[in-house]
Amino acid sequence: MLERESSIENEFDIVAARRGAKEVANELGFSTVDQVRIATAISELARNVVLYARMGSIVVRPFCEGGQQGLEIVVADKGPGIPNVELAMTDGYSTSGGLGAGLPGARRLMDTFRIDSQLGQGTTITARKWKA
Amino acid sequence: MHQQVPILKIDDFWIASVQGSLHDQDVIEFKQALLSKIMQPKSRGLIIDLTVLDVVDSFVTKTLIDIRGLAKLMGIPVIIAGMSPAVAITLVEMGLSLEGVDTALNLQKGLDKLRNAGKER
Ligand SMILES: Nc1ncnc2c1ncn2[C@@H]1O[C@H](COP(=O)(O)OP(=O)(O)OP(=O)(O)O)[C@@H](O)[C@H]1O
Ligand SMILES: [Mg+2]
């Protein structure tokens, strides 16, 4: 019901995706800080999609596990993949002259964070945030 | 739709109030507009008001750091005003620090700070 899927191709989609995620988080009753955490993580992951894979998709959906409610985000692309995930997750590592804070930062903002990436196939990042 | 950030001048201080959310291109244009303003003679300071900015991610942070670096070269103090607690907490958790960037609770406090700094010189 609250699930939202959006395609990500340009900078406008990045803004729309983080706004959408914030709305869903708000409807689910996440705190203001958590809404900003989630929106910021989405912003980082969506920008990576545009920057490195050109296009992809984002799904934002509520989930319930062990009686605990939360929000799950799945960001997927069919881009070049990440050759060395561990390196990409290192603070300050960037192949584009950025701060290299997107992936490690997003991981810290969420409760769980998983990267599935295959060279030449693409990258899927699944992250969850539980309601405090 | 692109969002213009109004840049006002009070005394010799430039004040930019960011509205809502910015697209990447807006952020780049914003930076260029600010730099061309503070390069004008008699510029004595810059306040960037983030009160209503919803998300500050690593791209925006990098831009703020860049602006601050260039302004510093020109001897112009920069103050970031009105960053919401939620945004500030998020930045810290991400490991992003606006190192060397002066902050103020709101626009008025930012202006006071710049004026006082001017007097001390
Ligand atoms: N979806 C992706 N597909 C392919 N490579 C990626 C993807 N996301 C990230 N990367 C690679 O991982 C590196 C680190 O990403 P991260 O978001 O942490 O930093 P950045 O994008 O370089 O800079 P910042 O996000 O701070 O502006 C990138 O420079 C890029 O090489
Ligand atoms: Mg990034």
PDB file of C-alpha atoms and ligand atoms in Angstrom:
ATOM      1  CA  MET A   1       0.000   0.000   0.000  1.00  0.00           C
ATOM      2  CA  LEU A   2       2.676   2.437   0.975  1.00  0.00           C
ATOM      3  CA  GLU A   3       5.174   0.829  -1.365  1.00  0.00           C
ATOM      4  CA  ARG A   4       6.696   3.174  -3.897  1.00  0.00           C
ATOM      5  CA  GLU A   5       8.770   2.364  -6.903  1.00  0.00           C
ATOM      6  CA  SER A   6      10.468   5.008  -8.960  1.00  0.00           C
ATOM      7  CA  SER A   7      12.916   4.981 -11.797  1.00  0.00           C
ATOM      8  CA  ILE A   8      16.077   7.003 -11.426  1.00  0.00           C
ATOM      9  CA  GLU A   9      17.624   8.591 -14.478  1.00  0.00           C
ATOM     10  CA  ASN A  10      18.465  12.165 -13.615  1.00  0.00           C
ATOM     11  CA  GLU A  11      18.893  14.704 -10.862  1.00  0.00           C
ATOM     12  CA  PHE A  12      15.162  15.449 -10.778  1.00  0.00           C
ATOM     13  CA  ASP A  13      14.453  11.814  -9.978  1.00  0.00           C
ATOM     14  CA  ILE A  14      16.920  12.022  -7.086  1.00  0.00           C
ATOM     15  CA  VAL A  15      14.936  14.844  -5.505  1.00  0.00           C
ATOM     16  CA  ALA A  16      11.616  13.084  -6.163  1.00  0.00           C
ATOM     17  CA  ALA A  17      12.902   9.818  -4.678  1.00  0.00           C
ATOM     18  CA  ARG A  18      14.109  11.369  -1.453  1.00  0.00           C
ATOM     19  CA  ARG A  19      10.901  13.354  -1.115  1.00  0.00           C
ATOM     20  CA  GLY A  20       8.843  10.194  -1.680  1.00  0.00           C
ATOM     21  CA  ALA A  21      10.868   8.228   0.862  1.00  0.00           C
ATOM     22  CA  LYS A  22      10.459  10.980   3.405  1.00  0.00           C
ATOM     23  CA  GLU A  23       6.695  10.935   2.885  1.00  0.00           C
ATOM     24  CA  VAL A  24       6.474   7.190   3.384  1.00  0.00           C
ATOM     25  CA  ALA A  25       8.690   7.386   6.485  1.00  0.00           C
ATOM     26  CA  ASN A  26       6.507  10.160   7.826  1.00  0.00           C
ATOM     27  CA  GLU A  27       3.294   8.181   7.217  1.00  0.00           C
ATOM     28  CA  LEU A  28       4.845   5.206   8.999  1.00  0.00           C
ATOM     29  CA  GLY A  29       5.504   7.374  12.015  1.00  0.00           C
ATOM     30  CA  PHE A  30       9.289   7.643  11.833  1.00  0.00           C
ATOM     31  CA  SER A  31      10.805  10.487  13.826  1.00  0.00           C
ATOM     32  CA  THR A  32      11.926  13.653  12.082  1.00  0.00           C
ATOM     33  CA  VAL A  33      15.579  12.675  12.424  1.00  0.00           C
ATOM     34  CA  ASP A  34      14.906   9.219  10.995  1.00  0.00           C
ATOM     35  CA  GLN A  35      13.035  10.783   8.071  1.00  0.00           C
ATOM     36  CA  VAL A  36      16.085  12.904   7.296  1.00  0.00           C
ATOM     37  CA  ARG A  37      18.414   9.910   7.739  1.00  0.00           C
ATOM     38  CA  ILE A  38      16.374   7.844   5.289  1.00  0.00           C
ATOM     39  CA  ALA A  39      15.989  10.691   2.775  1.00  0.00           C
ATOM     40  CA  THR A  40      19.723  11.390   2.918  1.00  0.00           C
ATOM     41  CA  ALA A  41      20.631   7.730   2.385  1.00  0.00           C
ATOM     42  CA  ILE A  42      18.278   7.633  -0.614  1.00  0.00           C
ATOM     43  CA  SER A  43      19.861  10.788  -1.961  1.00  0.00           C
ATOM     44  CA  GLU A  44      23.322   9.198  -1.823  1.00  0.00           C
ATOM     45  CA  LEU A  45      22.281   5.905  -3.395  1.00  0.00           C
ATOM     46  CA  ALA A  46      20.180   7.550  -6.093  1.00  0.00           C
ATOM     47  CA  ARG A  47      22.992   9.904  -7.038  1.00  0.00           C
ATOM     48  CA  ASN A  48      25.369   6.968  -7.329  1.00  0.00           C
ATOM     49  CA  VAL A  49      22.928   5.315  -9.724  1.00  0.00           C
ATOM     50  CA  VAL A  50      22.795   8.391 -11.953  1.00  0.00           C
ATOM     51  CA  LEU A  51      26.536   8.973 -11.713  1.00  0.00           C
ATOM     52  CA  TYR A  52      27.866   5.455 -12.191  1.00  0.00           C
ATOM     53  CA  ALA A  53      25.094   3.413 -13.786  1.00  0.00           C
ATOM     54  CA  ARG A  54      23.102   6.116 -15.600  1.00  0.00           C
ATOM     55  CA  MET A  55      19.787   4.595 -14.633  1.00  0.00           C
ATOM     56  CA  GLY A  56      18.119   2.334 -12.138  1.00  0.00           C
ATOM     57  CA  SER A  57      15.200   2.012  -9.789  1.00  0.00           C
ATOM     58  CA  ILE A  58      14.304   2.577  -6.176  1.00  0.00           C
ATOM     59  CA  VAL A  59      11.705   0.730  -4.169  1.00  0.00           C
ATOM     60  CA  VAL A  60      10.666   1.997  -0.755  1.00  0.00           C
ATOM     61  CA  ARG A  61       8.420  -0.288   1.284  1.00  0.00           C
ATOM     62  CA  PRO A  62       7.330  -0.845   4.849  1.00  0.00           C
ATOM     63  CA  PHE A  63       8.141  -4.187   6.404  1.00  0.00           C
ATOM     64  CA  CYS A  64       7.320  -5.986   9.599  1.00  0.00           C
ATOM     65  CA  GLU A  65       9.584  -8.567  11.177  1.00  0.00           C
ATOM     66  CA  GLY A  66       9.377 -10.088  14.616  1.00  0.00           C
ATOM     67  CA  GLY A  67       6.620  -7.654  15.498  1.00  0.00           C
ATOM     68  CA  GLN A  68       8.910  -4.755  14.612  1.00  0.00           C
ATOM     69  CA  GLN A  69       7.989  -2.255  11.941  1.00  0.00           C
ATOM     70  CA  GLY A  70      10.430  -0.623   9.609  1.00  0.00           C
ATOM     71  CA  LEU A  71      11.204   0.712   6.173  1.00  0.00           C
ATOM     72  CA  GLU A  72      13.146  -1.093   3.477  1.00  0.00           C
ATOM     73  CA  ILE A  73      14.798   0.531   0.499  1.00  0.00           C
ATOM     74  CA  VAL A  74      16.071  -1.329  -2.533  1.00  0.00           C
ATOM     75  CA  VAL A  75      18.176   0.567  -5.032  1.00  0.00           C
ATOM     76  CA  ALA A  76      19.012  -1.400  -8.173  1.00  0.00           C
ATOM     77  CA  ASP A  77      20.876  -0.691 -11.374  1.00  0.00           C
ATOM     78  CA  LYS A  78      22.274  -2.606 -14.329  1.00  0.00           C
ATOM     79  CA  GLY A  79      25.422  -0.536 -14.477  1.00  0.00           C
ATOM     80  CA  PRO A  80      29.092  -1.582 -14.424  1.00  0.00           C
ATOM     81  CA  GLY A  81      29.002  -2.998 -10.904  1.00  0.00           C
ATOM     82  CA  ILE A  82      31.452  -2.200  -8.120  1.00  0.00           C
ATOM     83  CA  PRO A  83      34.832  -3.938  -8.601  1.00  0.00           C
ATOM     84  CA  ASN A  84      35.823  -3.780  -4.935  1.00  0.00           C
ATOM     85  CA  VAL A  85      32.928  -3.307  -2.568  1.00  0.00           C
ATOM     86  CA  GLU A  86      35.118  -3.090   0.507  1.00  0.00           C
ATOM     87  CA  LEU A  87      37.124  -0.289  -1.048  1.00  0.00           C
ATOM     88  CA  ALA A  88      33.964   1.502  -2.212  1.00  0.00           C
ATOM     89  CA  MET A  89      32.686   1.374   1.377  1.00  0.00           C
ATOM     90  CA  THR A  90      35.811   3.105   2.668  1.00  0.00           C
ATOM     91  CA  ASP A  91      35.422   6.686   3.851  1.00  0.00           C
ATOM     92  CA  GLY A  92      36.969   9.047   1.359  1.00  0.00           C
ATOM     93  CA  TYR A  93      37.197   6.589  -1.537  1.00  0.00           C
ATOM     94  CA  SER A  94      35.807   8.104  -4.724  1.00  0.00           C
ATOM     95  CA  THR A  95      36.387   7.502  -8.418  1.00  0.00           C
ATOM     96  CA  SER A  96      34.630  10.734  -9.341  1.00  0.00           C
ATOM     97  CA  GLY A  97      36.301  13.396  -7.221  1.00  0.00           C
ATOM     98  CA  GLY A  98      33.520  13.269  -4.635  1.00  0.00           C
ATOM     99  CA  LEU A  99      33.955  13.170  -0.879  1.00  0.00           C
ATOM    100  CA  GLY A 100      33.609   9.396  -0.949  1.00  0.00           C
ATOM    101  CA  ALA A 101      31.047   9.636   1.805  1.00  0.00           C
ATOM    102  CA  GLY A 102      27.952   8.325   0.030  1.00  0.00           C
ATOM    103  CA  LEU A 103      28.114   4.570   0.596  1.00  0.00           C
ATOM    104  CA  PRO A 104      29.782   4.526   4.047  1.00  0.00           C
ATOM    105  CA  GLY A 105      27.549   7.405   5.143  1.00  0.00           C
ATOM    106  CA  ALA A 106      24.353   5.729   3.954  1.00  0.00           C
ATOM    107  CA  ARG A 107      25.359   2.558   5.745  1.00  0.00           C
ATOM    108  CA  ARG A 108      25.725   4.414   9.033  1.00  0.00           C
ATOM    109  CA  LEU A 109      22.360   6.113   8.610  1.00  0.00           C
ATOM    110  CA  MET A 110      20.520   2.814   8.122  1.00  0.00           C
ATOM    111  CA  ASP A 111      20.275  -0.209  10.451  1.00  0.00           C
ATOM    112  CA  THR A 112      21.108  -2.866   7.861  1.00  0.00           C
ATOM    113  CA  PHE A 113      22.911  -2.376   4.573  1.00  0.00           C
ATOM    114  CA  ARG A 114      23.718  -4.974   1.956  1.00  0.00           C
ATOM    115  CA  ILE A 115      25.472  -4.539  -1.368  1.00  0.00           C
ATOM    116  CA  ASP A 116      25.092  -7.141  -4.110  1.00  0.00           C
ATOM    117  CA  SER A 117      27.239  -6.174  -7.031  1.00  0.00           C
ATOM    118  CA  GLN A 118      28.517  -8.040 -10.041  1.00  0.00           C
ATOM    119  CA  LEU A 119      30.902  -6.674 -12.617  1.00  0.00           C
ATOM    120  CA  GLY A 120      29.117  -5.927 -15.855  1.00  0.00           C
ATOM    121  CA  GLN A 121      25.775  -6.942 -14.324  1.00  0.00           C
ATOM    122  CA  GLY A 122      24.874  -4.193 -11.928  1.00  0.00           C
ATOM    123  CA  THR A 123      24.421  -3.328  -8.320  1.00  0.00           C
ATOM    124  CA  THR A 124      21.585  -3.822  -5.862  1.00  0.00           C
ATOM    125  CA  ILE A 125      21.658  -2.232  -2.448  1.00  0.00           C
ATOM    126  CA  THR A 126      19.136  -3.247   0.188  1.00  0.00           C
ATOM    127  CA  ALA A 127      18.919  -1.271   3.397  1.00  0.00           C
ATOM    128  CA  ARG A 128      16.547  -1.223   6.321  1.00  0.00           C
ATOM    129  CA  LYS A 129      15.643   1.127   9.087  1.00  0.00           C
ATOM    130  CA  TRP A 130      13.621   0.000  12.079  1.00  0.00           C
ATOM    131  CA  LYS A 131      11.181   2.270  13.750  1.00  0.00           C
ATOM    132  CA  ALA A 132      12.667   3.306  17.067  1.00  0.00           C
TER     133      ALA A 132
ATOM    134  CA  MET B   1      11.881  23.214 -12.853  1.00  0.00           C
ATOM    135  CA  HIS B   2      14.927  24.927 -11.490  1.00  0.00           C
ATOM    136  CA  GLN B   3      15.034  26.645  -8.190  1.00  0.00           C
ATOM    137  CA  GLN B   4      16.686  30.015  -7.966  1.00  0.00           C
ATOM    138  CA  VAL B   5      18.297  30.846  -4.688  1.00  0.00           C
ATOM    139  CA  PRO B   6      17.799  34.525  -3.932  1.00  0.00           C
ATOM    140  CA  ILE B   7      21.016  36.258  -2.932  1.00  0.00           C
ATOM    141  CA  LEU B   8      20.493  39.493  -1.052  1.00  0.00           C
ATOM    142  CA  LYS B   9      22.872  42.114   0.229  1.00  0.00           C
ATOM    143  CA  ILE B  10      22.597  43.724   3.652  1.00  0.00           C
ATOM    144  CA  ASP B  11      25.298  46.296   4.355  1.00  0.00           C
ATOM    145  CA  ASP B  12      28.285  44.582   2.783  1.00  0.00           C
ATOM    146  CA  PHE B  13      27.139  41.086   3.651  1.00  0.00           C
ATOM    147  CA  TRP B  14      25.714  38.620   1.161  1.00  0.00           C
ATOM    148  CA  ILE B  15      22.827  36.461   2.298  1.00  0.00           C
ATOM    149  CA  ALA B  16      21.627  33.406   0.421  1.00  0.00           C
ATOM    150  CA  SER B  17      18.516  31.603   1.617  1.00  0.00           C
ATOM    151  CA  VAL B  18      18.219  28.141   0.177  1.00  0.00           C
ATOM    152  CA  GLN B  19      14.596  27.227  -0.520  1.00  0.00           C
ATOM    153  CA  GLY B  20      13.286  23.699  -0.091  1.00  0.00           C
ATOM    154  CA  SER B  21      15.225  21.132  -2.056  1.00  0.00           C
ATOM    155  CA  LEU B  22      17.859  21.692  -4.685  1.00  0.00           C
ATOM    156  CA  HIS B  23      18.698  19.628  -7.730  1.00  0.00           C
ATOM    157  CA  ASP B  24      22.360  19.019  -8.453  1.00  0.00           C
ATOM    158  CA  GLN B  25      22.399  21.572 -11.251  1.00  0.00           C
ATOM    159  CA  ASP B  26      20.827  24.146  -8.912  1.00  0.00           C
ATOM    160  CA  VAL B  27      23.586  23.474  -6.402  1.00  0.00           C
ATOM    161  CA  ILE B  28      26.262  24.071  -9.044  1.00  0.00           C
ATOM    162  CA  GLU B  29      24.571  27.266 -10.252  1.00  0.00           C
ATOM    163  CA  PHE B  30      24.136  28.402  -6.664  1.00  0.00           C
ATOM    164  CA  LYS B  31      27.843  28.017  -6.013  1.00  0.00           C
ATOM    165  CA  GLN B  32      28.774  29.974  -9.129  1.00  0.00           C
ATOM    166  CA  ALA B  33      26.313  32.746  -8.334  1.00  0.00           C
ATOM    167  CA  LEU B  34      27.647  33.036  -4.787  1.00  0.00           C
ATOM    168  CA  LEU B  35      31.250  33.155  -5.903  1.00  0.00           C
ATOM    169  CA  SER B  36      30.548  35.908  -8.408  1.00  0.00           C
ATOM    170  CA  LYS B  37      28.801  37.912  -5.678  1.00  0.00           C
ATOM    171  CA  ILE B  38      31.517  37.647  -3.056  1.00  0.00           C
ATOM    172  CA  MET B  39      34.168  38.557  -5.604  1.00  0.00           C
ATOM    173  CA  GLN B  40      32.614  41.982  -5.885  1.00  0.00           C
ATOM    174  CA  PRO B  41      34.555  44.690  -4.093  1.00  0.00           C
ATOM    175  CA  LYS B  42      33.389  45.604  -0.613  1.00  0.00           C
ATOM    176  CA  SER B  43      32.062  42.153   0.124  1.00  0.00           C
ATOM    177  CA  ARG B  44      32.632  41.517   3.805  1.00  0.00           C
ATOM    178  CA  GLY B  45      30.930  38.245   4.474  1.00  0.00           C
ATOM    179  CA  LEU B  46      28.527  35.566   3.356  1.00  0.00           C
ATOM    180  CA  ILE B  47      25.708  33.824   5.151  1.00  0.00           C
ATOM    181  CA  ILE B  48      24.137  30.713   3.688  1.00  0.00           C
ATOM    182  CA  ASP B  49      20.787  30.116   5.327  1.00  0.00           C
ATOM    183  CA  LEU B  50      19.778  26.457   5.288  1.00  0.00           C
ATOM    184  CA  THR B  51      16.705  26.760   7.521  1.00  0.00           C
ATOM    185  CA  VAL B  52      14.325  25.179   5.037  1.00  0.00           C
ATOM    186  CA  LEU B  53      16.717  22.859   3.229  1.00  0.00           C
ATOM    187  CA  ASP B  54      15.409  19.306   3.663  1.00  0.00           C
ATOM    188  CA  VAL B  55      18.472  17.214   2.946  1.00  0.00           C
ATOM    189  CA  VAL B  56      22.190  17.940   3.066  1.00  0.00           C
ATOM    190  CA  ASP B  57      24.023  15.049   1.453  1.00  0.00           C
ATOM    191  CA  SER B  58      27.672  14.598   0.563  1.00  0.00           C
ATOM    192  CA  PHE B  59      27.297  16.489  -2.706  1.00  0.00           C
ATOM    193  CA  VAL B  60      25.844  19.570  -0.998  1.00  0.00           C
ATOM    194  CA  THR B  61      28.453  19.273   1.761  1.00  0.00           C
ATOM    195  CA  LYS B  62      31.244  19.219  -0.801  1.00  0.00           C
ATOM    196  CA  THR B  63      29.785  22.346  -2.399  1.00  0.00           C
ATOM    197  CA  LEU B  64      29.618  24.147   0.948  1.00  0.00           C
ATOM    198  CA  ILE B  65      33.227  23.191   1.680  1.00  0.00           C
ATOM    199  CA  ASP B  66      34.282  24.409  -1.788  1.00  0.00           C
ATOM    200  CA  ILE B  67      32.508  27.747  -1.304  1.00  0.00           C
ATOM    201  CA  ARG B  68      34.069  28.188   2.086  1.00  0.00           C
ATOM    202  CA  GLY B  69      37.545  27.368   0.709  1.00  0.00           C
ATOM    203  CA  LEU B  70      37.326  29.889  -2.110  1.00  0.00           C
ATOM    204  CA  ALA B  71      35.836  32.567   0.141  1.00  0.00           C
ATOM    205  CA  LYS B  72      38.672  32.017   2.585  1.00  0.00           C
ATOM    206  CA  LEU B  73      41.198  32.687  -0.163  1.00  0.00           C
ATOM    207  CA  MET B  74      39.500  36.022  -0.666  1.00  0.00           C
ATOM    208  CA  GLY B  75      39.443  36.707   3.063  1.00  0.00           C
ATOM    209  CA  ILE B  76      35.681  36.544   3.265  1.00  0.00           C
ATOM    210  CA  PRO B  77      34.074  34.830   6.244  1.00  0.00           C
ATOM    211  CA  VAL B  78      31.276  32.352   5.566  1.00  0.00           C
ATOM    212  CA  ILE B  79      28.572  31.392   8.024  1.00  0.00           C
ATOM    213  CA  ILE B  80      26.120  28.545   7.626  1.00  0.00           C
ATOM    214  CA  ALA B  81      22.928  29.532   9.416  1.00  0.00           C
ATOM    215  CA  GLY B  82      19.807  27.680  10.440  1.00  0.00           C
ATOM    216  CA  MET B  83      20.820  24.106   9.827  1.00  0.00           C
ATOM    217  CA  SER B  84      18.097  21.988  11.437  1.00  0.00           C
ATOM    218  CA  PRO B  85      19.101  19.640  14.275  1.00  0.00           C
ATOM    219  CA  ALA B  86      17.976  16.619  12.233  1.00  0.00           C
ATOM    220  CA  VAL B  87      20.194  17.620   9.313  1.00  0.00           C
ATOM    221  CA  ALA B  88      23.130  18.344  11.629  1.00  0.00           C
ATOM    222  CA  ILE B  89      22.776  14.961  13.365  1.00  0.00           C
ATOM    223  CA  THR B  90      22.589  13.193  10.014  1.00  0.00           C
ATOM    224  CA  LEU B  91      25.750  14.903   8.749  1.00  0.00           C
ATOM    225  CA  VAL B  92      27.704  13.938  11.848  1.00  0.00           C
ATOM    226  CA  GLU B  93      26.533  10.328  11.613  1.00  0.00           C
ATOM    227  CA  MET B  94      27.577  10.162   7.987  1.00  0.00           C
ATOM    228  CA  GLY B  95      31.035  11.176   9.061  1.00  0.00           C
ATOM    229  CA  LEU B  96      30.778  14.457   7.204  1.00  0.00           C
ATOM    230  CA  SER B  97      32.093  17.439   9.019  1.00  0.00           C
ATOM    231  CA  LEU B  98      31.802  21.000   7.871  1.00  0.00           C
ATOM    232  CA  GLU B  99      35.249  21.515   9.281  1.00  0.00           C
ATOM    233  CA  GLY B 100      36.269  25.124   9.505  1.00  0.00           C
ATOM    234  CA  VAL B 101      32.809  26.276   8.530  1.00  0.00           C
ATOM    235  CA  ASP B 102      31.348  28.697  11.004  1.00  0.00           C
ATOM    236  CA  THR B 103      27.719  28.152  11.960  1.00  0.00           C
ATOM    237  CA  ALA B 104      24.953  30.167  13.551  1.00  0.00           C
ATOM    238  CA  LEU B 105      21.552  29.224  14.919  1.00  0.00           C
ATOM    239  CA  ASN B 106      19.726  31.540  12.552  1.00  0.00           C
ATOM    240  CA  LEU B 107      20.157  34.353  10.076  1.00  0.00           C
ATOM    241  CA  GLN B 108      20.053  37.104  12.715  1.00  0.00           C
ATOM    242  CA  LYS B 109      22.711  35.427  14.845  1.00  0.00           C
ATOM    243  CA  GLY B 110      24.800  34.923  11.725  1.00  0.00           C
ATOM    244  CA  LEU B 111      24.596  38.607  10.869  1.00  0.00           C
ATOM    245  CA  ASP B 112      25.501  39.565  14.444  1.00  0.00           C
ATOM    246  CA  LYS B 113      28.503  37.271  14.245  1.00  0.00           C
ATOM    247  CA  LEU B 114      29.739  38.809  11.001  1.00  0.00           C
ATOM    248  CA  ARG B 115      29.223  42.358  12.272  1.00  0.00           C
ATOM    249  CA  ASN B 116      31.132  41.607  15.474  1.00  0.00           C
ATOM    250  CA  ALA B 117      33.938  39.961  13.551  1.00  0.00           C
ATOM    251  CA  GLY B 118      34.136  43.118  11.437  1.00  0.00           C
ATOM    252  CA  LYS B 119      34.492  45.314  14.520  1.00  0.00           C
ATOM    253  CA  GLU B 120      37.326  43.269  15.908  1.00  0.00           C
ATOM    254  CA  ARG B 121      39.428  43.807  12.828  1.00  0.00           C
TER     255      ARG B 121
HETATM  256  N1  LIG C   1      25.768   1.994  -8.246  1.00  0.00           N
HETATM  257  C1  LIG C   1      27.098   1.974  -8.464  1.00  0.00           C
HETATM  258  N2  LIG C   1      27.612   1.387  -9.568  1.00  0.00           N
HETATM  259  C2  LIG C   1      28.958   1.358  -9.792  1.00  0.00           C
HETATM  260  N3  LIG C   1      29.861   1.918  -8.968  1.00  0.00           N
HETATM  261  C3  LIG C   1      29.429   2.531  -7.851  1.00  0.00           C
HETATM  262  C4  LIG C   1      28.030   2.603  -7.534  1.00  0.00           C
HETATM  263  N4  LIG C   1      27.886   3.259  -6.358  1.00  0.00           N
HETATM  264  C5  LIG C   1      29.132   3.595  -5.962  1.00  0.00           C
HETATM  265  N5  LIG C   1      30.058   3.164  -6.841  1.00  0.00           N
HETATM  266  C6  LIG C   1      31.536   3.299  -6.725  1.00  0.00           C
HETATM  267  O1  LIG C   1      31.856   3.410  -5.339  1.00  0.00           O
HETATM  268  C7  LIG C   1      32.584   4.605  -5.081  1.00  0.00           C
HETATM  269  C8  LIG C   1      32.210   5.149  -3.716  1.00  0.00           C
HETATM  270  O2  LIG C   1      30.854   5.608  -3.712  1.00  0.00           O
HETATM  271  P1  LIG C   1      30.423   6.755  -2.679  1.00  0.00           P
HETATM  272  O3  LIG C   1      29.004   7.092  -2.927  1.00  0.00           O
HETATM  273  O4  LIG C   1      30.798   6.308  -1.309  1.00  0.00           O
HETATM  274  O5  LIG C   1      31.381   7.977  -3.047  1.00  0.00           O
HETATM  275  P2  LIG C   1      31.293   8.973  -4.304  1.00  0.00           P
HETATM  276  O6  LIG C   1      30.009   8.795  -5.034  1.00  0.00           O
HETATM  277  O7  LIG C   1      32.530   8.797  -5.113  1.00  0.00           O
HETATM  278  O8  LIG C   1      31.345  10.406  -3.606  1.00  0.00           O
HETATM  279  P3  LIG C   1      30.152  11.100  -2.773  1.00  0.00           P
HETATM  280  O9  LIG C   1      29.029  10.114  -2.694  1.00  0.00           O
HETATM  281  O10 LIG C   1      30.730  11.415  -1.423  1.00  0.00           O
HETATM  282  O11 LIG C   1      29.791  12.321  -3.540  1.00  0.00           O
HETATM  283  C9  LIG C   1      32.241   5.519  -6.234  1.00  0.00           C
HETATM  284  O12 LIG C   1      33.243   6.497  -6.451  1.00  0.00           O
HETATM  285  C10 LIG C   1      32.074   4.540  -7.379  1.00  0.00           C
HETATM  286  O13 LIG C   1      33.329   4.218  -7.936  1.00  0.00           O
HETATM  287 MG    MG C   2      28.196   8.785  -4.016  1.00  0.00          MG
END
